[in-house]
Short mmCIF file of C-alpha atoms in Angstrom, two decimals:
data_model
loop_
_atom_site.label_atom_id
_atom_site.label_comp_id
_atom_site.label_asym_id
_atom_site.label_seq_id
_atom_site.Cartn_x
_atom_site.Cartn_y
_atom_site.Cartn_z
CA UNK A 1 21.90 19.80 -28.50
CA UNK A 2 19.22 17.43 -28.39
CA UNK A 3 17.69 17.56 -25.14
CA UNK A 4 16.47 13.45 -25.60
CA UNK A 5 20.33 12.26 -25.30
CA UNK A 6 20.94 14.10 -21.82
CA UNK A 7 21.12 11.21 -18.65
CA UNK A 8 18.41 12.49 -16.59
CA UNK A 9 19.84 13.92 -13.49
CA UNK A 10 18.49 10.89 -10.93
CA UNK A 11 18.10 8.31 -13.44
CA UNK A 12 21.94 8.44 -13.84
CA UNK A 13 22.87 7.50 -10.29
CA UNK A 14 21.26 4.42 -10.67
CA UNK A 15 23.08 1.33 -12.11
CA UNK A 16 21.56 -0.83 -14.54
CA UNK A 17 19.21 -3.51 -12.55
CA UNK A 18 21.73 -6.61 -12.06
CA UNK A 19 18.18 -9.12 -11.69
CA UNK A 20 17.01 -8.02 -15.08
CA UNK A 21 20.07 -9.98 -16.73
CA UNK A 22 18.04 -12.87 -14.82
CA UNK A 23 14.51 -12.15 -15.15
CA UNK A 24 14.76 -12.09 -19.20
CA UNK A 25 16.85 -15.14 -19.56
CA UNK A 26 13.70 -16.72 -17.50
CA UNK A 27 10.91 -15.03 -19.72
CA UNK A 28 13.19 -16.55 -23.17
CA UNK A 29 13.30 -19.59 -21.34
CA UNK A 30 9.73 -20.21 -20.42
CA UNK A 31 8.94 -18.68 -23.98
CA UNK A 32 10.48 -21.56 -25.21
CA UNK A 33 8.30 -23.61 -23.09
CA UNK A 34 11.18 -24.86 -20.98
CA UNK A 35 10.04 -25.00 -16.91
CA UNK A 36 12.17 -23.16 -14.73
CA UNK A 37 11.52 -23.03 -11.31
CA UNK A 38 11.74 -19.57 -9.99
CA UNK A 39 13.58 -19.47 -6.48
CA UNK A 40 14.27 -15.57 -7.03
CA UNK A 41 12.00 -12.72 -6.48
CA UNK A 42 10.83 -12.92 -3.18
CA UNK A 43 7.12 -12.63 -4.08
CA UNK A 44 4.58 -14.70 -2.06
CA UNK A 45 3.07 -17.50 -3.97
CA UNK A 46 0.08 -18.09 -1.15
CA UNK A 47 -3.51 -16.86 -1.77
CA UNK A 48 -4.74 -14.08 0.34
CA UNK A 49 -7.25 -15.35 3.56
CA UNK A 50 -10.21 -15.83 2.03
CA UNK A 51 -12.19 -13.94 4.50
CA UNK A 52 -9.90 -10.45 3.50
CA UNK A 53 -10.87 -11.36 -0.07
CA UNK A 54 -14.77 -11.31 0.58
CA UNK A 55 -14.49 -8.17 2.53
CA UNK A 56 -12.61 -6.41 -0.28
CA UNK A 57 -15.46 -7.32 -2.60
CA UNK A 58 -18.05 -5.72 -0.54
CA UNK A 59 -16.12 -3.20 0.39
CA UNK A 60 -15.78 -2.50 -3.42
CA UNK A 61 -19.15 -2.90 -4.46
CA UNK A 62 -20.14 0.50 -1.91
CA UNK A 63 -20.09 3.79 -4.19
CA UNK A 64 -18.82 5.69 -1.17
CA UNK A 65 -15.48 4.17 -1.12
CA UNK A 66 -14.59 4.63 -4.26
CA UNK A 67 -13.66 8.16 -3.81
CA UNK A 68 -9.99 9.47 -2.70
CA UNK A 69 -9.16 8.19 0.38
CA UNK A 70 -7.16 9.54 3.58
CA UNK A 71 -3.32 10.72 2.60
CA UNK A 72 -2.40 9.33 5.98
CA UNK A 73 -5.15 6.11 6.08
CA UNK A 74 -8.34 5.80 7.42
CA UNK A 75 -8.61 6.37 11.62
CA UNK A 76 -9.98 2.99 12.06
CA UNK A 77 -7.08 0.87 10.73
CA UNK A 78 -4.25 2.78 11.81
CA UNK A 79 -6.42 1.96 15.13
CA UNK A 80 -6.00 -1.45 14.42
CA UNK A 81 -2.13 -1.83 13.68
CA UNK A 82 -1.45 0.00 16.51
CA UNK A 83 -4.14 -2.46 18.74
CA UNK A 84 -1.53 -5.07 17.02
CA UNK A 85 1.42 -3.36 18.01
CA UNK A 86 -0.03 -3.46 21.80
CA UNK A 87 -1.40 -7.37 22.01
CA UNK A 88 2.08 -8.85 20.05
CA UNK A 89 5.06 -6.43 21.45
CA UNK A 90 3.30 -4.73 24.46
CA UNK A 91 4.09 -1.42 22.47
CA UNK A 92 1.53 1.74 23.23
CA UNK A 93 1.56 3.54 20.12
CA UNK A 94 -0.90 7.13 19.42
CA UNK A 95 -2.82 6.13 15.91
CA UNK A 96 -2.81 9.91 15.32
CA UNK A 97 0.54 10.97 15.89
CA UNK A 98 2.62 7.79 15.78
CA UNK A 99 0.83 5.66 12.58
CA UNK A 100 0.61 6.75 9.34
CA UNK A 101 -0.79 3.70 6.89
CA UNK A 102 1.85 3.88 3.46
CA UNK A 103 1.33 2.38 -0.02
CA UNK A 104 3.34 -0.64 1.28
CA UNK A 105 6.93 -0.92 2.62
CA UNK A 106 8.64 0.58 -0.15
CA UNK A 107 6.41 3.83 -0.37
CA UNK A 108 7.02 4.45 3.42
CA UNK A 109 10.75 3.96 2.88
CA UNK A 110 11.58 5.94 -0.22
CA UNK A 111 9.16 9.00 1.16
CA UNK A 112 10.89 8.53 4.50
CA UNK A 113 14.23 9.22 2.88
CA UNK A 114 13.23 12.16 0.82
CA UNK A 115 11.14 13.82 4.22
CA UNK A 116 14.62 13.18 6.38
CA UNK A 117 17.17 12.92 4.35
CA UNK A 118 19.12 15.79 2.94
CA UNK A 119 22.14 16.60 0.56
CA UNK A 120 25.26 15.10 1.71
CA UNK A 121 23.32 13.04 4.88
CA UNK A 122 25.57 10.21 5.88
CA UNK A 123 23.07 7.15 5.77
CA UNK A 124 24.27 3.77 7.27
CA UNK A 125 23.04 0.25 6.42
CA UNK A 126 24.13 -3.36 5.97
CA UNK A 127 25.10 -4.86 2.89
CA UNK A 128 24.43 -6.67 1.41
CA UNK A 129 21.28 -4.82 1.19
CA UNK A 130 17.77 -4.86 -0.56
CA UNK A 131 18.44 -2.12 -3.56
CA UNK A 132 15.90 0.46 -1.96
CA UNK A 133 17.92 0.68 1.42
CA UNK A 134 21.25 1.70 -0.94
CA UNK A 135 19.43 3.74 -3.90
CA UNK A 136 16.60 5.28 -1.86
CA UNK A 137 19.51 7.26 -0.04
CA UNK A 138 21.00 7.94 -3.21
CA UNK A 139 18.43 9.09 -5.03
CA UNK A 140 16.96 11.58 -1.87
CA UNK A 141 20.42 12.96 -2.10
CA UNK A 142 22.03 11.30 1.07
CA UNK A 143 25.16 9.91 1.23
CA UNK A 144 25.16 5.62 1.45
CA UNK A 145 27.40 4.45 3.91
CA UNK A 146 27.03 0.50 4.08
CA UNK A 147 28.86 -1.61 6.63
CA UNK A 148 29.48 -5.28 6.06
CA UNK A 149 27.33 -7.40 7.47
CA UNK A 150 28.53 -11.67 7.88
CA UNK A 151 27.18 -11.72 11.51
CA UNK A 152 24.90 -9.03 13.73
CA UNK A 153 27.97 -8.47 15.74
CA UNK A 154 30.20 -7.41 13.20
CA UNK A 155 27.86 -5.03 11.97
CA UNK A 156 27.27 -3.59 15.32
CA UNK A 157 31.08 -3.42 15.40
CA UNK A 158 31.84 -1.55 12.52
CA UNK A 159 28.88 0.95 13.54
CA UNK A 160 30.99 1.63 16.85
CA UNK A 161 34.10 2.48 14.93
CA UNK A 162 32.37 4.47 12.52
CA UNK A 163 31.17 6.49 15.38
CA UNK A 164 33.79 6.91 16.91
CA UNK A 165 36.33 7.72 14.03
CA UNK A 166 34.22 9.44 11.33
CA UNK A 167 33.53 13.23 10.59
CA UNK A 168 30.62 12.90 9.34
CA UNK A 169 28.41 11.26 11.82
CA UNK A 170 25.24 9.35 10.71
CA UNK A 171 22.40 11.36 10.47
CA UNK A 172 20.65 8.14 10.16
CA UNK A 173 20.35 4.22 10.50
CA UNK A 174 18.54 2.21 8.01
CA UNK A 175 18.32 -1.32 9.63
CA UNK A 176 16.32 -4.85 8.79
CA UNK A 177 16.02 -7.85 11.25
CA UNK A 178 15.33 -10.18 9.56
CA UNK A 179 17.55 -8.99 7.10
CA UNK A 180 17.58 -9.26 3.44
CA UNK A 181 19.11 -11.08 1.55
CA UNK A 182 21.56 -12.44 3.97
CA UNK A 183 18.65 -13.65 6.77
CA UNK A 184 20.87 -12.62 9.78
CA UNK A 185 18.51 -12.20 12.61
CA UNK A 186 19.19 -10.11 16.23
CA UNK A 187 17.56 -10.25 19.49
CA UNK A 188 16.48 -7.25 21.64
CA UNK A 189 19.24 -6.45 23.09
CA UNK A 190 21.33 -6.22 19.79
CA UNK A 191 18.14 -3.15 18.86
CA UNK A 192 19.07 -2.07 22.37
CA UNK A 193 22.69 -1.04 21.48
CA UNK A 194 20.90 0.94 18.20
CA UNK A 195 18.55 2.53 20.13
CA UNK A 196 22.05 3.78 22.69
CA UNK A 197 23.90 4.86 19.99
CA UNK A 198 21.25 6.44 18.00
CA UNK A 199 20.26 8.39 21.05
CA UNK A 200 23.64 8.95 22.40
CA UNK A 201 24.92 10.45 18.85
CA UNK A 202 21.85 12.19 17.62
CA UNK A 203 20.84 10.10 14.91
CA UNK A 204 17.60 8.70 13.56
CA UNK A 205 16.87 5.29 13.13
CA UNK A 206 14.12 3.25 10.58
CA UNK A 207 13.70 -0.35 11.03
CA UNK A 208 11.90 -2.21 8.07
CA UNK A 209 10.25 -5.08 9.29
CA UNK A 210 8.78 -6.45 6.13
CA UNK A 211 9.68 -10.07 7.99
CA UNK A 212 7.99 -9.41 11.54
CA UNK A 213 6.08 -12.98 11.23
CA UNK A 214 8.16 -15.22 9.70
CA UNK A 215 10.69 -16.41 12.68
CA UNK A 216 11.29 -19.73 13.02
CA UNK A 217 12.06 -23.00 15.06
CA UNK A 218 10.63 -20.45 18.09
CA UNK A 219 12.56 -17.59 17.46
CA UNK A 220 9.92 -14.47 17.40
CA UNK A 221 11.68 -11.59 15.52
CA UNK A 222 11.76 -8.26 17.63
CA UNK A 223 10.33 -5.00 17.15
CA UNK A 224 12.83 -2.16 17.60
CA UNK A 225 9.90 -0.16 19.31
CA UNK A 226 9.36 -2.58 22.61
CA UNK A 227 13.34 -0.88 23.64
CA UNK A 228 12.86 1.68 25.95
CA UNK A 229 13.02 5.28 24.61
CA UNK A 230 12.95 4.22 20.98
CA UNK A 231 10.18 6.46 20.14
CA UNK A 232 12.61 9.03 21.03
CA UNK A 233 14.34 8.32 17.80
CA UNK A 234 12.99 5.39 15.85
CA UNK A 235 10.59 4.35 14.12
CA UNK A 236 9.63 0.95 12.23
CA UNK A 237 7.82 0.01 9.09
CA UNK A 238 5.84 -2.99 9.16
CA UNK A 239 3.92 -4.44 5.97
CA UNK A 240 1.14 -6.67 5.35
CA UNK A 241 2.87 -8.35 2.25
CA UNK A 242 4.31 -11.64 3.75
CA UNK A 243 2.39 -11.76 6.71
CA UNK A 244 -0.85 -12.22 5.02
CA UNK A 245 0.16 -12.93 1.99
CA UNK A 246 -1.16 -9.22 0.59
CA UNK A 247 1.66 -8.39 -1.66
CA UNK A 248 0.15 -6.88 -4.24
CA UNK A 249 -2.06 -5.20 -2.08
CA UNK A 250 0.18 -2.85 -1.49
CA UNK A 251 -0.56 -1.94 2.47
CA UNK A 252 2.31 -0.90 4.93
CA UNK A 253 2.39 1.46 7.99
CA UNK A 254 5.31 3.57 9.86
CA UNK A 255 5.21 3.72 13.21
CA UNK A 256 6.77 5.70 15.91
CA UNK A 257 8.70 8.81 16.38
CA UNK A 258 5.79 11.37 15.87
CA UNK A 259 8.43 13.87 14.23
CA UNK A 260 9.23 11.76 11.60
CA UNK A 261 5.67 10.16 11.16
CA UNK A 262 4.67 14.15 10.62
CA UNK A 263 7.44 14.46 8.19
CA UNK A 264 6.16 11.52 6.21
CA UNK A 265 2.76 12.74 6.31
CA UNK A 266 3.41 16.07 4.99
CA UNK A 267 5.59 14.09 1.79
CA UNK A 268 2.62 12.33 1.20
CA UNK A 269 0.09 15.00 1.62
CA UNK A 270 1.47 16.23 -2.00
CA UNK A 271 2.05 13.09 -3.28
CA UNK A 272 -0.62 10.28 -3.02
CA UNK A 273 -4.47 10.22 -1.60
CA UNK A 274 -4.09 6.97 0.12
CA UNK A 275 -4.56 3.25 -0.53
CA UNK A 276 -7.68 2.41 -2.23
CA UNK A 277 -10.37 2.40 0.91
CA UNK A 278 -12.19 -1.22 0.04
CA UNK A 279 -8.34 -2.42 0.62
CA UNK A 280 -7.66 -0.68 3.94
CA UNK A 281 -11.07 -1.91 4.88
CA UNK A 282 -10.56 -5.00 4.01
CA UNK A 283 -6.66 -4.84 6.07
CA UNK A 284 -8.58 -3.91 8.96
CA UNK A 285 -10.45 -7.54 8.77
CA UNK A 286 -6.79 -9.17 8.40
CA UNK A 287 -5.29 -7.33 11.09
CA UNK A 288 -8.65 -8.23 13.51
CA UNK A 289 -9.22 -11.95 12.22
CA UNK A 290 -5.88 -13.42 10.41
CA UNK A 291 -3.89 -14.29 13.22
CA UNK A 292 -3.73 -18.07 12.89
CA UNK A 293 -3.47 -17.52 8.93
CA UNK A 294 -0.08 -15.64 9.83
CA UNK A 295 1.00 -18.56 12.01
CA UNK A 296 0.27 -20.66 9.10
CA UNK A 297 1.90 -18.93 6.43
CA UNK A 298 4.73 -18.68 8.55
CA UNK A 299 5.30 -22.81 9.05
CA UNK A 300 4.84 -23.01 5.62
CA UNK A 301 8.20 -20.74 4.65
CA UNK A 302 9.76 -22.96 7.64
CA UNK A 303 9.19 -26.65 5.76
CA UNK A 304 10.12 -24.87 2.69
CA UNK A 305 13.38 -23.53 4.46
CA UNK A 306 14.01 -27.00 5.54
CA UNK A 307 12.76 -29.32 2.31
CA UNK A 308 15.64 -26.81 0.04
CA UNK A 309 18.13 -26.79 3.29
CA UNK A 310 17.71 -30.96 2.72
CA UNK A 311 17.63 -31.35 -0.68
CA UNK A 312 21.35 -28.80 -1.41
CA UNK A 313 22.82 -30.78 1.12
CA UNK A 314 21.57 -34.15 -0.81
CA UNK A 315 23.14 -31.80 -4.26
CA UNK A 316 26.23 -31.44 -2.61
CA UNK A 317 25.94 -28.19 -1.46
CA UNK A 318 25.86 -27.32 2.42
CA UNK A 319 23.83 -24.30 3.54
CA UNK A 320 23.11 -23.05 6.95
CA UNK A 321 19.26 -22.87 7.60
CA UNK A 322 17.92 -19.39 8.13
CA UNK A 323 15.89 -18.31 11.55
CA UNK A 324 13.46 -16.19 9.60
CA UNK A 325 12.69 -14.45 6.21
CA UNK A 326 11.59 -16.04 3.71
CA UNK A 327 14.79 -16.68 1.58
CA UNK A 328 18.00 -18.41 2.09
CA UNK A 329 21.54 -16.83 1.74
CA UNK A 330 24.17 -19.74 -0.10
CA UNK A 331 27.66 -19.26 -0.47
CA UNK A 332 28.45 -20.49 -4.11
CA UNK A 333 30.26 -23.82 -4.42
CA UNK A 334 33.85 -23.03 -4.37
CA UNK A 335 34.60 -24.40 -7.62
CA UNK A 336 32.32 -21.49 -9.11
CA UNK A 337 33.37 -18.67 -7.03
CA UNK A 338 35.98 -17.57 -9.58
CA UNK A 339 33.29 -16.80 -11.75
CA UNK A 340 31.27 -14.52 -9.42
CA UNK A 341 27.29 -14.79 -8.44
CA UNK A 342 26.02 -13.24 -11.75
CA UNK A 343 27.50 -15.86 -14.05
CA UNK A 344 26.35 -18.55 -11.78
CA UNK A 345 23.14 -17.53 -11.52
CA UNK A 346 23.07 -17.33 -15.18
CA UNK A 347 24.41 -21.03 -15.33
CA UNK A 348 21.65 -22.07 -12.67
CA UNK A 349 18.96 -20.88 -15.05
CA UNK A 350 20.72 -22.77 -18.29
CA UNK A 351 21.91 -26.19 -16.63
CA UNK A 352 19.07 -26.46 -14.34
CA UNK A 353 16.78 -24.41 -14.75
CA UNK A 354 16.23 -22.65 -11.31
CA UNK A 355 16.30 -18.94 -11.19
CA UNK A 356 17.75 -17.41 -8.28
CA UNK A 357 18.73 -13.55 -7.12
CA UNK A 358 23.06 -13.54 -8.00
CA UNK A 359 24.44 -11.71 -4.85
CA UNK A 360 26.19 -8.54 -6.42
CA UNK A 361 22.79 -7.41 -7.30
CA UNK A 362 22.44 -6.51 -3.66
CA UNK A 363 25.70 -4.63 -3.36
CA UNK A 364 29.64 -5.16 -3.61
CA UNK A 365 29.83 -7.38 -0.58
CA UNK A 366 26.94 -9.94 -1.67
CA UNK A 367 29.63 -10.75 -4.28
CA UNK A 368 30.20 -15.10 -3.90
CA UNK A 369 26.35 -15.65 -2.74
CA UNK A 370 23.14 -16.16 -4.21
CA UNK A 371 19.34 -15.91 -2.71
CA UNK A 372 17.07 -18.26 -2.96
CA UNK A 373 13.36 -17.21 -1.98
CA UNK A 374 11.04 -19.83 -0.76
CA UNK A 375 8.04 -19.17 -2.99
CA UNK A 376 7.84 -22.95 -4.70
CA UNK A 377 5.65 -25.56 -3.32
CA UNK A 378 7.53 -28.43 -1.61
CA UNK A 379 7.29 -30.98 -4.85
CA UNK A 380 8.66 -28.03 -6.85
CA UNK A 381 11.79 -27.07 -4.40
CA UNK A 382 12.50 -30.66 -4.49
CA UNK A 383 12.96 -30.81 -8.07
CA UNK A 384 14.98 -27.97 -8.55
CA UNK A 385 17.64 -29.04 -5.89
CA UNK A 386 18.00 -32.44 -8.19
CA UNK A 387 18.34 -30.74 -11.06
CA UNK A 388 20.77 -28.78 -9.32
CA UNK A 389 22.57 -32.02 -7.96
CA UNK A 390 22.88 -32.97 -11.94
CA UNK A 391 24.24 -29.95 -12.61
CA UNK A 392 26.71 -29.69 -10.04
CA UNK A 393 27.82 -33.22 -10.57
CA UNK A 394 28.45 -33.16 -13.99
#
């Protein structure tokens, strides 16, 4: 037998990437020189602060930090995150035993799940959810349990049931507030009732909190670790990809619960030496001096929110407007949902060329939505909700 036409055992579980169909319908489109205005990856469009820029340069030019880092990152910025941590949530965190700096979000999620998680481990989460939170459990052997989530309450809901009626109880809870794709976003007490049930029922808890900065109209998203005795059984992963516009950076920390901060260090011990050092030197510089810039960024995703809020409404298609991320969650016009989200997506791109992220690519029940992300310029998400107007009304 040839040993080339076996499925490789992990590479099996994992379904063929529903945004591809997308993303090479856009690359034939703008082949052909036609301008499509890409709504869907959620990938920052804003420069990096310029002052994080000129410290990565010097940085880079020293010989001595070109050498293999710190698995675990350097003392002085997980110092740093965790000084964060204390002046904007009035959390006390050790930056020895409760911060461990990660090659971004996704690193310190899939690691996370391969140190905690093992065969058969009941994993709950939302979803719709972004693809990690569902495949990341699949692929470290766990067992995906998602709960619908329309509302915060229903999903806290469901969680109560499941705890109460299941056999297998969670071993652990993979949450987002802000949430992608669907935007929902929860207060403090809402991460209170997590925090009682995880502790109640034994179970561990990771909160991704890729959107930390980007709350709007006042609303100032909540870290799970300011609820009492979360430490005890939580812990949170906060990037700097959208805060400071760093995405390809590729800088994230985990933060909390020193047993499972020790776990992930010990993963990563064998697997990486660290983010480049001129980077994490230069993160230390955003983290110190790029306060306001965050504030800025962040009104900039809120006009956006509103100029594509306005201009669907003016298309003929009513959306509510989101109290933080960076994307907006649209139920598809009735008259399409027959269809489904992939084939409207699809006829997005060819009528009007606007890409955006169909919702069954983020699980069964994102079926009959689609994501927009706000990473076009005002002018730009102007002209893609006429050219969705034409489309819709013809």
């Amino acid at each position: 037998m040839d040993p080339s036409s076996e499925e490789f055992y992990r590479i099996q579980k994992l379904p063929p990437y529903v945004f591809a169909v997308i993303n090479e319908m856009r690359a034939k489109a703008r082949a052909a020189q036609i301008d499509v205005i890409d709504l869907g990856m959620g990938n920052p469009d804003g420069a990096t602060p310029r002052v994080i820029v000129n410290k990565l340069v010097e940085a880079a030019r020293n010989a001595r930090n070109h050498r293999y880092s710190q698995s675990r990152g350097i003392p002085k910025l997980r110092e740093e995150v965790v000084k964060r941590y204390r002046a904007n949530y009035r959390v006390d965190l050790d930056p020895d035993r409760e911060a461990i700096v990660t090659i971004g979000a996704k690193d310190a999620l899939a690691h996370l799940l391969f140190a905690t998680v093992g065969p058969g481990d009941a994993v709950v989460s939302p979803n719709p959810a972004y693809p990690i939170h569902q495949y990341g459990v699949i692929m470290a052997e766990g067992h995906a349990c998602m709960l619908p989530m329309p509302d915060a309450g229903t999903f806290l809901n469901r969680l109560e049931d499941l705890y109460r009626s299941s056999t297998r109880k969670p071993k652990l809870l993979l949450i987002s507030f802000p949430h992608n794709p669907t935007t929902v976003c929860v207060d403090l007490d809402f991460l209170r009732e997590i925090v009682r049930l995880a502790r109640e029922h034994g179970t561990m808890v990771i909160h991704d909190f890729a959107y930390a900065d980007l709350g709007f109209d006042g609303y100032k998203p909540p870290s799970i670790l300011q609820v009492e005795g979360a430490k005890e059984v939580a812990v949170e992963i906060f990037s700097m990809s959208k805060s400071y516009n760093m995405a390809g950076w590729r800088v994230g920390y985990c933060l909390g619960n020193p047993k499972m901060i020790a776990a992930l260090a010990r993963i990563k011990s064998y697997l990486d030496y660290g983010v480049f050092q001129p980077i994490q030197i230069a993160s230390i510089i955003a983290l110190r001096e790029c306060e306001e810039d965050t504030r800025k960024i962040c009104a900039i995703y809120q006009k956006r929110r509103d100029v594509l809020a306005a201009g669907l409404k003016r298309a003929g298609w009513p959306v509510e407007k989101p109290r933080g991320s960076m994307f907006l969650w649209a139920p598809i016009p009735e008259r399409f949902r027959p269809i489904g989200s992939l084939e409207f997506a699809k006829l997005l791109l060819e009528k009007a060329q606007v890409a955006v992220s169909p919702g069954i690519g983020f699980g069964p029940l994102g079926e009959g939505f689609v994501r927009f992300a706000l990473v076009e310029n005002d002018q730009r998400i102007r002209q893609a909700t006429r050219a969705i107007g034409q489309f819709l009304q013809a």
